[in-house]
Amino acid sequence: MRRSSIVALCAVTLSAITAVVLSSAPAQEQGAQENNKEETTATEPATPVVHVVLFKFNADASPDTIAEIEDGFAALPTKIEGIVDFDWGINSSPENLNEGFTHCFIITFKNAAARDVYLTHPAHQEFVKVLKPHLEKPLVVDFSPK
């Protein structure tokens, strides 16, 4: 084979290889990106969500009814997975800025998905049914700690 024929054959082969590599590169890059995304998601810790709930009870809510509501709320972590911490208390601030809100409940969830499960969970929905007739106003704030 002549030298010019070998050079031409090499050029054609190199062009063909380049075309194949370039045409499959986006798919390979996309696959690599998806794999990296999965690895990143799998290795990143779940971001907790803190759910802060304040209650302002109706004026006619009896102490016994409020105690039942307190107990009912405090029982939810034993009924719903994904709750990693639960605290609550009654306002004791001397500042008089609570605007009638007396009870604060702080629930920490493993992540936003756990919070979403909680919101629609039958145990939470049953608790809300018991609570609503005695509640003048709720205040809810969710956040991820910084």
Coordinates of C-alpha atoms in Angstrom, one line a residue:
M1 CA 0.0 0.0 0.0
R2 CA 1.3 3.4 -0.8
R3 CA 2.0 5.9 1.9
S4 CA -0.7 8.3 0.7
S5 CA -3.3 5.5 0.9
I6 CA -2.3 4.6 4.4
V7 CA -2.5 8.3 5.4
A8 CA -6.0 8.6 3.8
L9 CA -7.2 5.3 5.5
C10 CA -6.0 6.6 8.9
A11 CA -7.7 9.9 8.3
V12 CA -11.0 8.3 7.4
T13 CA -10.7 5.9 10.4
L14 CA -9.9 8.8 12.8
S15 CA -12.9 10.8 11.4
A16 CA -15.2 7.8 11.9
I17 CA -13.9 7.3 15.5
T18 CA -14.3 11.0 16.2
A19 CA -17.8 11.0 14.9
V20 CA -18.8 8.1 17.1
V21 CA -17.2 9.5 20.2
L22 CA -18.8 12.9 19.7
S23 CA -22.2 11.5 19.0
S24 CA -22.2 9.5 22.2
A25 CA -20.6 12.1 24.4
P26 CA -23.8 13.9 25.4
A27 CA -25.4 10.6 26.5
Q28 CA -22.3 9.7 28.4
E29 CA -22.1 13.2 30.0
Q30 CA -25.8 13.0 30.9
G31 CA -25.3 9.5 32.4
A32 CA -22.3 10.8 34.4
Q33 CA -24.4 13.8 35.6
E34 CA -27.2 11.5 36.6
N35 CA -24.8 9.2 38.5
N36 CA -23.2 12.2 40.2
K37 CA -26.6 13.6 41.1
E38 CA -27.6 10.2 42.6
E39 CA -24.3 10.0 44.5
T40 CA -24.6 13.6 45.8
T41 CA -28.2 13.0 46.9
A42 CA -27.3 9.7 48.6
T43 CA -24.4 11.2 50.4
E44 CA -25.9 14.5 51.4
P45 CA -27.5 14.6 54.8
A46 CA -31.2 15.2 54.9
T47 CA -32.0 18.8 55.8
P48 CA -34.2 18.8 58.9
V49 CA -37.4 20.9 58.9
V50 CA -38.5 22.6 62.1
H51 CA -42.3 23.1 62.4
V52 CA -43.3 25.8 64.9
V53 CA -47.0 25.9 65.9
L54 CA -48.6 28.4 68.2
F55 CA -52.2 28.2 69.5
K56 CA -54.5 30.9 70.6
F57 CA -57.5 29.1 72.2
N58 CA -61.1 30.2 72.3
A59 CA -62.0 32.1 75.5
D60 CA -64.4 29.3 76.4
A61 CA -61.9 26.5 76.1
S62 CA -61.7 24.7 79.4
P63 CA -58.5 23.8 81.2
D64 CA -59.5 20.1 80.8
T65 CA -60.0 20.5 77.1
I66 CA -56.7 22.3 76.7
A67 CA -55.0 19.5 78.7
E68 CA -56.5 16.9 76.3
I69 CA -55.2 18.8 73.3
E70 CA -51.8 19.1 74.9
D71 CA -51.7 15.3 75.4
G72 CA -53.0 14.6 72.0
F73 CA -50.4 16.8 70.3
A74 CA -47.6 15.3 72.5
A75 CA -48.7 11.7 71.4
L76 CA -48.2 12.4 67.7
P77 CA -44.5 11.6 67.7
T78 CA -45.3 8.0 68.8
K79 CA -47.7 7.6 66.0
I80 CA -45.9 9.3 63.0
E81 CA -42.5 8.4 61.7
G82 CA -40.0 11.1 60.7
I83 CA -40.4 13.2 63.8
V84 CA -36.9 13.5 65.4
D85 CA -37.7 15.9 68.2
F86 CA -40.7 17.4 69.9
D87 CA -40.9 20.2 72.5
W88 CA -43.7 22.3 73.7
G89 CA -44.6 24.8 76.4
I90 CA -46.9 27.5 77.6
N91 CA -46.0 31.1 77.1
S92 CA -44.2 32.6 80.1
S93 CA -42.7 35.7 78.5
P94 CA -42.9 38.9 80.6
E95 CA -42.9 41.0 77.4
N96 CA -46.7 40.7 76.8
L97 CA -46.1 40.4 73.0
N98 CA -47.8 37.0 72.5
E99 CA -51.1 38.5 71.2
G100 CA -53.1 35.8 73.0
F101 CA -51.1 32.8 71.7
T102 CA -50.5 30.7 74.8
H103 CA -49.0 27.4 73.5
C104 CA -46.0 26.7 71.4
F105 CA -45.1 23.3 69.9
I106 CA -41.9 22.7 68.1
I107 CA -41.6 19.6 66.0
T108 CA -38.4 18.7 64.1
F109 CA -38.8 16.5 61.2
K110 CA -36.0 14.4 59.5
N111 CA -36.7 16.3 56.3
A112 CA -39.4 18.1 54.2
A113 CA -40.8 14.7 53.0
A114 CA -41.3 13.6 56.6
R115 CA -43.1 16.9 57.4
D116 CA -45.3 16.3 54.3
V117 CA -46.2 12.8 55.5
Y118 CA -47.1 14.2 58.9
L119 CA -49.4 16.9 57.5
T120 CA -51.6 14.3 55.8
H121 CA -51.2 11.5 58.3
P122 CA -54.5 10.1 59.7
A123 CA -53.3 10.6 63.3
H124 CA -52.5 14.3 62.6
Q125 CA -55.8 14.7 60.8
E126 CA -57.7 13.2 63.8
F127 CA -55.9 15.5 66.2
V128 CA -56.8 18.6 64.0
K129 CA -60.5 17.5 64.2
V130 CA -60.4 17.5 68.0
L131 CA -58.4 20.8 68.1
K132 CA -60.3 23.0 65.7
P133 CA -63.5 23.6 67.7
H134 CA -61.4 25.0 70.6
L135 CA -58.9 27.0 68.6
E136 CA -59.4 30.7 67.9
K137 CA -56.3 31.0 65.8
P138 CA -53.2 29.0 64.9
L139 CA -49.8 30.3 63.7
V140 CA -47.5 28.0 61.8
V141 CA -43.9 28.6 60.6
D142 CA -41.6 26.0 59.1
F143 CA -37.9 26.5 58.5
S144 CA -34.7 24.6 57.9
P145 CA -32.1 25.6 60.4
K146 CA -29.1 27.6 59.0

